[in-house]
Short mmCIF file of C-alpha atoms in Angstrom, two decimals:
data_model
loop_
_atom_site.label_atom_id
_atom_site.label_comp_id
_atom_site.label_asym_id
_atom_site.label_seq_id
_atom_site.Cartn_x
_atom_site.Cartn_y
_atom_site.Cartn_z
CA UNK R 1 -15.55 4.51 -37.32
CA UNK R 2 -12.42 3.71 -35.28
CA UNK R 3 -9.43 2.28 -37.01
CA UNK R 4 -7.62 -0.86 -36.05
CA UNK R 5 -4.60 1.97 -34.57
CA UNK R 6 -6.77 3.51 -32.11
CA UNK R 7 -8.36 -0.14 -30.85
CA UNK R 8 -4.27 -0.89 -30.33
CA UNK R 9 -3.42 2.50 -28.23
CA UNK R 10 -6.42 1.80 -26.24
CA UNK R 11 -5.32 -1.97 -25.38
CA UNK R 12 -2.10 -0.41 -24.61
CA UNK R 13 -3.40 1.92 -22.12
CA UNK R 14 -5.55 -0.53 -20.82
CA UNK R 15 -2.34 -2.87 -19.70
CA UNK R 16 -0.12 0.01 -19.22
CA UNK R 17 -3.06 0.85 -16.13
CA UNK R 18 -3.65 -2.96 -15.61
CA UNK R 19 0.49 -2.87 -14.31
CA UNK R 20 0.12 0.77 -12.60
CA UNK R 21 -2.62 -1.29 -10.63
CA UNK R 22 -0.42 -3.70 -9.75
CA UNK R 23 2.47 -2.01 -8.67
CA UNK R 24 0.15 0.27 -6.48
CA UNK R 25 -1.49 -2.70 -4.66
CA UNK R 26 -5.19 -1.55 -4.89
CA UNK R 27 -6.26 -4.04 -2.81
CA UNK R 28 -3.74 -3.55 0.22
CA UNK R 29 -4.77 0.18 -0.25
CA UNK R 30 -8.60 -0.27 0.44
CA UNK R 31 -7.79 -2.20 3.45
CA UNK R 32 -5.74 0.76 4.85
CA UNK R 33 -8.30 3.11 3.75
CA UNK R 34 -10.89 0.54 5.67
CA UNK R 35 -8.32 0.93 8.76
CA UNK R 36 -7.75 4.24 8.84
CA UNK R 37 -11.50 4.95 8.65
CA UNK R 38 -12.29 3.29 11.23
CA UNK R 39 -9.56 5.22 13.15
CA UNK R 40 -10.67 8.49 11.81
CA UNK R 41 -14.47 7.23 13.41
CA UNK R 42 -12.75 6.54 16.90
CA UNK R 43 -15.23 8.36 19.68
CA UNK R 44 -11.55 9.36 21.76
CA UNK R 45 -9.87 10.08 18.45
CA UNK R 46 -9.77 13.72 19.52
CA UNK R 47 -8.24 13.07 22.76
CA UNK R 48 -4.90 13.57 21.60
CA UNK R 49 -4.88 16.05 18.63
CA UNK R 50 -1.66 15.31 17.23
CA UNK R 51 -2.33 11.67 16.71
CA UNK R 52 -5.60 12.57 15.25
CA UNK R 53 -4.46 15.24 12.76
CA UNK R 54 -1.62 11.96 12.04
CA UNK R 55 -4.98 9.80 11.24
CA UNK R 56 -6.96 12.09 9.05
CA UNK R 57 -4.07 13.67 7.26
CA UNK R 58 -2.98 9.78 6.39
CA UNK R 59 -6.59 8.75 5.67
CA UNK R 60 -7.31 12.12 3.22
CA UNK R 61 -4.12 10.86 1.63
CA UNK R 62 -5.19 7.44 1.02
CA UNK R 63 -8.59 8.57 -0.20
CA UNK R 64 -7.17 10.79 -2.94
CA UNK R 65 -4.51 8.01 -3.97
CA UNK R 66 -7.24 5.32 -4.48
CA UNK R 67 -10.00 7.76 -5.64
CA UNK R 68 -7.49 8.95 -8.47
CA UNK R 69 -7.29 5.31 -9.51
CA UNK R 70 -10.91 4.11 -9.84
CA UNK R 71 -11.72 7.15 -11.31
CA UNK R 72 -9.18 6.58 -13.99
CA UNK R 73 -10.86 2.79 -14.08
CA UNK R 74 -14.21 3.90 -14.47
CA UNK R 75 -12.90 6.58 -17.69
CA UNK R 76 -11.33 3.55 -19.46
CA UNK R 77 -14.36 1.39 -18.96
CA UNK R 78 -16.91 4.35 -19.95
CA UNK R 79 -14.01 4.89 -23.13
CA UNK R 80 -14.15 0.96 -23.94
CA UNK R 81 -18.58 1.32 -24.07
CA UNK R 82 -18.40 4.84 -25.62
CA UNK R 83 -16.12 2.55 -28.84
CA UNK R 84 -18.44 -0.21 -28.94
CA UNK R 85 -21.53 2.73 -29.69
CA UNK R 86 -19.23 5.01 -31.96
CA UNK R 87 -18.26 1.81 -33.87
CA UNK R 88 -21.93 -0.06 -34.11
CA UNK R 89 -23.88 3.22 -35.41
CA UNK R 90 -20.51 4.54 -37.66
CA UNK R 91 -21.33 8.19 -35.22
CA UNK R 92 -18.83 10.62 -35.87
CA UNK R 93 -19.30 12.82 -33.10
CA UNK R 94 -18.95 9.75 -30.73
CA UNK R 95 -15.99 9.06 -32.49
CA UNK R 96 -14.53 12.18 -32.08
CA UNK R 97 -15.42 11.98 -28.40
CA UNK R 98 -13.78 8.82 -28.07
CA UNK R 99 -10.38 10.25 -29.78
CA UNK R 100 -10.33 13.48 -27.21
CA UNK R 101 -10.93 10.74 -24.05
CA UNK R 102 -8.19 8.39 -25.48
CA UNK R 103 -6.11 11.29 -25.74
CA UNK R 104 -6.77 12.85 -22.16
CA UNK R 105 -6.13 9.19 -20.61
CA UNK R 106 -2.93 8.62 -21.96
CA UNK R 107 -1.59 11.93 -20.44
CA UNK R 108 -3.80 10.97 -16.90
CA UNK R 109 -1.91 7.36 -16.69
CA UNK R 110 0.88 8.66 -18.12
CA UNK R 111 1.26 10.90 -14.99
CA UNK R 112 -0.03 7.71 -12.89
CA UNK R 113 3.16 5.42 -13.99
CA UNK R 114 5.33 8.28 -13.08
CA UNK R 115 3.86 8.19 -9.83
CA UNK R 116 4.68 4.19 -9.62
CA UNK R 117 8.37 5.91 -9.72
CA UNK R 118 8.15 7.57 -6.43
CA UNK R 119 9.39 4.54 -3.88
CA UNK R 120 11.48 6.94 -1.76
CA UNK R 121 11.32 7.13 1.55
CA UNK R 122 9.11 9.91 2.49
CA UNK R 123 7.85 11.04 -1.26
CA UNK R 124 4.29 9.90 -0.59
CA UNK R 125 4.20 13.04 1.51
CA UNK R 126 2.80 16.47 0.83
CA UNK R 127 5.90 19.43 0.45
CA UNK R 128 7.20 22.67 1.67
CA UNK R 129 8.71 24.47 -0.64
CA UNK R 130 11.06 27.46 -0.24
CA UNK R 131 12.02 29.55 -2.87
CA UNK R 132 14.95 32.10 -2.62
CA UNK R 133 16.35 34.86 -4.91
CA UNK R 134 20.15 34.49 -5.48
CA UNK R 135 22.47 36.93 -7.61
CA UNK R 136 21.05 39.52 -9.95
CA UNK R 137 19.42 42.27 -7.98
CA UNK R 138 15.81 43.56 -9.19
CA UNK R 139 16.10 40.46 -11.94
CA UNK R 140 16.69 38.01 -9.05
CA UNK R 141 14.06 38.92 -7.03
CA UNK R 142 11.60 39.19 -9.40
CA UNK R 143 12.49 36.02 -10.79
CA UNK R 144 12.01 34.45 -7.48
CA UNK R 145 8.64 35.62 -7.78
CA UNK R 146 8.17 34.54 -11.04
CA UNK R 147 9.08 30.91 -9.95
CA UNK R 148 6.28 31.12 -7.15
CA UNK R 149 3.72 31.77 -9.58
CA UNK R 150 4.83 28.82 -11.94
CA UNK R 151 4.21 26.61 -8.65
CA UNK R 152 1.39 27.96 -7.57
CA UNK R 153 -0.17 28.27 -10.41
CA UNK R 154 1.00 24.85 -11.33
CA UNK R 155 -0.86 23.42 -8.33
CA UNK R 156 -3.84 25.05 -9.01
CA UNK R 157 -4.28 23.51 -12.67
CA UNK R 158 -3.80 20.07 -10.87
CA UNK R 159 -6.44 21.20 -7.90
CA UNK R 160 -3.66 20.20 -5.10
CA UNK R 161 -4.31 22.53 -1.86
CA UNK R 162 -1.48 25.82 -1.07
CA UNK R 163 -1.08 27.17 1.64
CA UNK R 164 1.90 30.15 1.85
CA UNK R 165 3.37 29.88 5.19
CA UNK R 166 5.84 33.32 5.06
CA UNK R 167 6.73 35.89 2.09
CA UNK R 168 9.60 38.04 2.49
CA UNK R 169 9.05 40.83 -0.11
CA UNK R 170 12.20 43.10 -2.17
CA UNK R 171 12.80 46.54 -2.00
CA UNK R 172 12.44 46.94 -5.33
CA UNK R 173 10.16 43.99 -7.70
CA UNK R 174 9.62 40.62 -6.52
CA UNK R 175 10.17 38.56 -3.50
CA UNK R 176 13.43 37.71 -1.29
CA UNK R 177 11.62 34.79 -0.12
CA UNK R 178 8.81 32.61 -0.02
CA UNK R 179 8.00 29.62 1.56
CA UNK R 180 4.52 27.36 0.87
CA UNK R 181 2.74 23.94 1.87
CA UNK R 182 1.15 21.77 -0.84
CA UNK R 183 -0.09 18.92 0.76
CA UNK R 184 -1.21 16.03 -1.61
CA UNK R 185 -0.10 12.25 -1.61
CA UNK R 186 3.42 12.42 -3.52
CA UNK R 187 3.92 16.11 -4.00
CA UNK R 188 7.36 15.90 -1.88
CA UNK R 189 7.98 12.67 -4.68
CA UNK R 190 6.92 14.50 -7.10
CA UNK R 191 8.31 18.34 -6.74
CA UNK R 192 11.80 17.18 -4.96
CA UNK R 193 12.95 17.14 -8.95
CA UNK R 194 12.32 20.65 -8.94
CA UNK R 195 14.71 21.47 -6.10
CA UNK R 196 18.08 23.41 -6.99
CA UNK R 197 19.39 26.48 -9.03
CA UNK R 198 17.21 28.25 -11.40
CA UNK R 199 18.71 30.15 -13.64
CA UNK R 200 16.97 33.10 -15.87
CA UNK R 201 18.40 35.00 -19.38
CA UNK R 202 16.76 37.94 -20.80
CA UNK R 203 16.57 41.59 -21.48
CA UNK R 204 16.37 43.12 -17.95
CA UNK R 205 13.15 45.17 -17.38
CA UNK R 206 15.13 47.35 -14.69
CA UNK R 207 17.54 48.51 -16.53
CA UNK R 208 17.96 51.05 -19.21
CA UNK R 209 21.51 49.35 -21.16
CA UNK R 210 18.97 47.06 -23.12
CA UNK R 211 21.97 44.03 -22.05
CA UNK R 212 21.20 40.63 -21.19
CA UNK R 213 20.74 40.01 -17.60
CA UNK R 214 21.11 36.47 -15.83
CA UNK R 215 19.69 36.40 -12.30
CA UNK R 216 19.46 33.37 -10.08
CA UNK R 217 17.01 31.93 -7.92
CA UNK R 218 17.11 28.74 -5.77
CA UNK R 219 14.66 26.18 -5.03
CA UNK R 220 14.19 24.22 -1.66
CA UNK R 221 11.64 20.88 -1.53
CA UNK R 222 11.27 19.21 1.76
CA UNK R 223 8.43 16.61 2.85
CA UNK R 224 5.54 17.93 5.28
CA UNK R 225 6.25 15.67 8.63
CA UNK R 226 3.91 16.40 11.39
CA UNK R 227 6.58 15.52 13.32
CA UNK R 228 9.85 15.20 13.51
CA UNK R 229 10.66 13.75 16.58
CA UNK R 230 13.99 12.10 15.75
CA UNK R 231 15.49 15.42 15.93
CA UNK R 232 15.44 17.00 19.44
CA UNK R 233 16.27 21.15 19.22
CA UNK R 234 17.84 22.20 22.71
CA UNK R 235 16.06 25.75 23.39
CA UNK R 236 20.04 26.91 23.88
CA UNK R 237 20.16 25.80 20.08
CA UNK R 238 18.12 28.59 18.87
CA UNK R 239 16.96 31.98 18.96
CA UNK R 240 13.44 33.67 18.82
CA UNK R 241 12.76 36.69 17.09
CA UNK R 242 9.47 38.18 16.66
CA UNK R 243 8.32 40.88 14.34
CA UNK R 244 5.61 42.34 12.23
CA UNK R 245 4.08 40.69 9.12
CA UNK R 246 5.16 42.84 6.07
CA UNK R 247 2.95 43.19 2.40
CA UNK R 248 5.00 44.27 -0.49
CA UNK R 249 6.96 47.57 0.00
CA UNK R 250 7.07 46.66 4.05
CA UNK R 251 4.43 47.89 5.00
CA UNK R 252 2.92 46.47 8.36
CA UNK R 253 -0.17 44.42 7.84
CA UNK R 254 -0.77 43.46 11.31
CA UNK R 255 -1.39 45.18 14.27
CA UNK R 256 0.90 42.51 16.73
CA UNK R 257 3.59 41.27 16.34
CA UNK R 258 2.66 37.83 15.41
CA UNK R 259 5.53 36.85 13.21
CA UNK R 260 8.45 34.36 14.41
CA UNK R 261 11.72 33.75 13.08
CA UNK R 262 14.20 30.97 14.08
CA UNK R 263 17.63 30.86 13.47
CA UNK R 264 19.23 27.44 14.44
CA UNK R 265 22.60 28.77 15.84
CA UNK R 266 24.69 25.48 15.34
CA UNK R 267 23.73 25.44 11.14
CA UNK R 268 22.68 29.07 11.05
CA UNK R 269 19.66 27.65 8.90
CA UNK R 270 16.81 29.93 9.37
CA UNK R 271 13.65 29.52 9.04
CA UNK R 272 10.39 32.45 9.04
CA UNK R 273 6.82 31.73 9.46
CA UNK R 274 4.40 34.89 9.17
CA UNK R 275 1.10 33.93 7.59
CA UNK R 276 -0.60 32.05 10.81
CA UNK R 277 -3.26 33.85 13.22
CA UNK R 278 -0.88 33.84 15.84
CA UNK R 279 2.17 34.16 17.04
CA UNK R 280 1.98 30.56 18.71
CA UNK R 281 0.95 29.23 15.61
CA UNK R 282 3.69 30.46 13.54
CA UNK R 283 6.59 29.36 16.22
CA UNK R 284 5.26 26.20 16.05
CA UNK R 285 5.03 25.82 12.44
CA UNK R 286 9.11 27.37 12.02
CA UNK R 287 9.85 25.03 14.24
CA UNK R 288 8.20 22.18 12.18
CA UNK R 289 9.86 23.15 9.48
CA UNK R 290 13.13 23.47 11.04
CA UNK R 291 13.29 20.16 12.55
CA UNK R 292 12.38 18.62 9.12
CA UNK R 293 15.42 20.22 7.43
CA UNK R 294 17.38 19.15 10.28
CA UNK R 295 16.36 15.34 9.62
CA UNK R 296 16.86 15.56 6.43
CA UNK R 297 20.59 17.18 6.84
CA UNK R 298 21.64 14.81 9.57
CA UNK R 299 20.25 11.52 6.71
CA UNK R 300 22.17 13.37 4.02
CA UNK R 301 25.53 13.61 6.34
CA UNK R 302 25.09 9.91 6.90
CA UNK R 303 24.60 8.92 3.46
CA UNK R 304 28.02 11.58 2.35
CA UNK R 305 29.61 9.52 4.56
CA UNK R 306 28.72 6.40 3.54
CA UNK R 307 29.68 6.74 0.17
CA UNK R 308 32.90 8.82 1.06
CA UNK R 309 33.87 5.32 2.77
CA UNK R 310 32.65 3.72 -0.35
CA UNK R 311 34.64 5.77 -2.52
CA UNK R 312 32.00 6.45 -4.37
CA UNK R 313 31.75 10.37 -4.18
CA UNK R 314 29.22 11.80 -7.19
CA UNK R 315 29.12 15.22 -7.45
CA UNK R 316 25.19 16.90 -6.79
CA UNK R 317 23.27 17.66 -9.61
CA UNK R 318 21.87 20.86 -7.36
CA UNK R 319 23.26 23.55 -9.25
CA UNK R 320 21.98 25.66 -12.61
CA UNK R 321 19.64 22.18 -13.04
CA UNK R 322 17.44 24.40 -15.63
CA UNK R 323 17.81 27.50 -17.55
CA UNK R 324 14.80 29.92 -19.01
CA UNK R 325 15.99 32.13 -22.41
CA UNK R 326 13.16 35.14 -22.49
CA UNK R 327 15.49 36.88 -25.23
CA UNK R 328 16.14 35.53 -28.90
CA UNK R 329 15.13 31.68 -28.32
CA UNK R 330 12.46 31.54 -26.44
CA UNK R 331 13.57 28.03 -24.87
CA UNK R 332 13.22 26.59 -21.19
CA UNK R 333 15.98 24.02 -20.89
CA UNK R 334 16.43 21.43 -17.97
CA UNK R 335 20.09 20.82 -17.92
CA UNK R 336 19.70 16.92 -16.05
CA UNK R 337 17.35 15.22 -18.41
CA UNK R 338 17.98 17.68 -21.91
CA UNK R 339 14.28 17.99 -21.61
CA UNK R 340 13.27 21.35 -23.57
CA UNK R 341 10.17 23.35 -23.44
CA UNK R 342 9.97 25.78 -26.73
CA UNK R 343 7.45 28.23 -25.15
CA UNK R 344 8.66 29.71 -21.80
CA UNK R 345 5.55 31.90 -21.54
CA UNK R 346 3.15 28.26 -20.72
CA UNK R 347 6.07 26.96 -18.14
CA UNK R 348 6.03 30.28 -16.20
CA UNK R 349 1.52 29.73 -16.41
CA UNK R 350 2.19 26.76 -14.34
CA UNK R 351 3.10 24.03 -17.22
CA UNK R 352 5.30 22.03 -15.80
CA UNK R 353 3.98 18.38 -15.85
CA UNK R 354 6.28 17.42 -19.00
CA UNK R 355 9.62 18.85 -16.92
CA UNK R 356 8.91 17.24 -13.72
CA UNK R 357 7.75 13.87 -15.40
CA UNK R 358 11.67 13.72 -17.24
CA UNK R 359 13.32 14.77 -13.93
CA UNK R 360 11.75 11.42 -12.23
CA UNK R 361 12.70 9.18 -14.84
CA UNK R 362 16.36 10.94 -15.20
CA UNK R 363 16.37 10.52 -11.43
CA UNK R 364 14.89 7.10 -11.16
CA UNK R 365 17.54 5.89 -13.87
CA UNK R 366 20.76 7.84 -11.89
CA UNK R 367 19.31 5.93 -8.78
CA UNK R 368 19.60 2.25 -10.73
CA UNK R 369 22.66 2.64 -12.06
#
């Protein structure tokens, strides 16, 4: 039997969904999954590729956003029947089922209302993210590495597609480098929280002085735009160099030299792509990527300035924004929100829903005041 408590918590969750529906706009989203559809089912759709990719990237979007709300529909309605039969025949087992689903929900629409946070301008998007070992030699780099398999792996417990678009691998452990794609509605939303200075404290591995070692790594997020055509690059802007895709150690793993990187010679950002068939294919991806930074830069002057004439300067909240203790307390500690995790071993596994989740209300609440 089900106590009066658990009847409450579900009537909670029920109108805690009933607003996330709201606030969503089910209805408007059906019709543009009806539209877009219909667009996708165009017979000259494929007459101009990059408007079609546009179309069934948008509609594969749109699918996912409104198939992860009826499903979570459907679970509260099968919860509210699987009650009414625990309750009538006094079943224990379907009582106990009942507790596990009520349990898994509130986590599932939990995440959902966070999601109902996301209202920025392109965090509906999937993201690139670039990760980058800072100070701290061997420590640093293998940090870095570290990092990329809490995302990764953090991606695959939520089923969201990866694709790594260039590694650049240390001398010694670990990565320089890395940049991926994970493109799924809100990811950019979502992982932009995640973006800034990393910082890690423990017993170095490398070293023989048994000391405490703090490396750095930093974090990049930026939205996937298939294009950016508010930013034109002049071909006098930039330079070309091509080179040979490189496994750990440097060795050569391909036989051409299919790899492309692009240094923008105005900003001296710099950007590598390595992990496409072709040498095409990777130029045109860097330079994806490199107009998207550039968009976002040029916004992010304009809004400095803005608030410079405002007088309303605010220092960024970029730097050291979390810290991970591997010696004495075990602790991961985001420094924004004062959000803790007490075993660092499940954040590095790919763990990271809680974090994330306190960085988007911190950020949500530094954006209304």
């Amino acid at each position: 039997m089900l106590d009066q408590d658990f009847t409450q918590a579900l009537q909670a969750l029920r109108s805690t969904f009933r607003d996330i529906r709201a606030v969503v706009d089910v209805d408007a989203l059906e019709a543009e999954v009806a539209r877009l559809s219909e667009a996708a089912g165009a017979p000259d759709l494929w007459d101009d590729a990059a408007r079609a990719q546009k179309v069934t990237s948008e509609l594969s979007h749109r699918q996912a956003e409104l198939k992860r709300i009826t499903e979570v529909e459907q679970r509260l309605d099968d919860l509210e029947v699987l009650v009414e039969l625990a309750n009538e025949a006094d079943d224990d087992e379907a009582s106990d089922e009942a507790r596990a689903e009520l349990a898994a929900l509130t986590k599932t629409i939990g995440d959902l209302e966070v999601q109902t946070l996301l209202d920025g301008e392109y965090d509906e998007r999937g993201a690139v993210v670039t990760i980058r070992s800072g100070a701290g030699g061997d420590d640093a780099t293998d940090f870095a590495e570290m990092l990329m398999r809490m995302y990764l792996r953090w991606a695959e417990r939520h089923d969201y597609p990866v694709k790594v678009l260039d590694t650049s691998y240390a001398e010694g452990a670990g990565i320089k480098s890395a940049t991926f794609e994970i493109d799924a509605p809100y990811l950019y939303g979502t992982l932009s929280v995640e973006a800034g200075t990393h910082r890690l404290a423990r017993i170095s591995p490398f070293g023989g002085a048994d000391k405490r070692q703090t490396s750095f790594a930093a974090v990049e997020v930026i939205p996937i735009m298939e294009e950016a055509q508010e930013v034109e690059i002049p071909e006098t802007d930039i330079r070309v160099d091509v080179f040979r895709s490189s496994g750990p150690g440097g060795q050569s793993v391909n036989t051409t030299d299919s790899a492309v990187r692009i240094t923008h010679l105005p900003t001296g950002i710099v950007v590598s792509m390595q992990n496409e068939k072709s040498q095409i294919q990777n130029r045109a991806a860097a330079m994806r990527v490199l107009q998207t930074r550039l968009l976002l830069q040029k916004r992010e002057e304009e809004a400095a300035q803005k608030k410079e004439l405002a007088g309303t300067i605010t220092a960024s909240w970029g730097d050291q924004m979390r810290s991970y203790f591997l010696y004495g307390q075990q602790l991961v500690k985001d420094l924004r929100t004062g959000y803790e995790v007490g075993n660092p071993a499940t954040v590095f596994d790919g763990d990271l829903d809680g974090l994330i989740a306190a960085g988007i209300r911190w950020r949500k609440r530094k954006d209304d005041d």
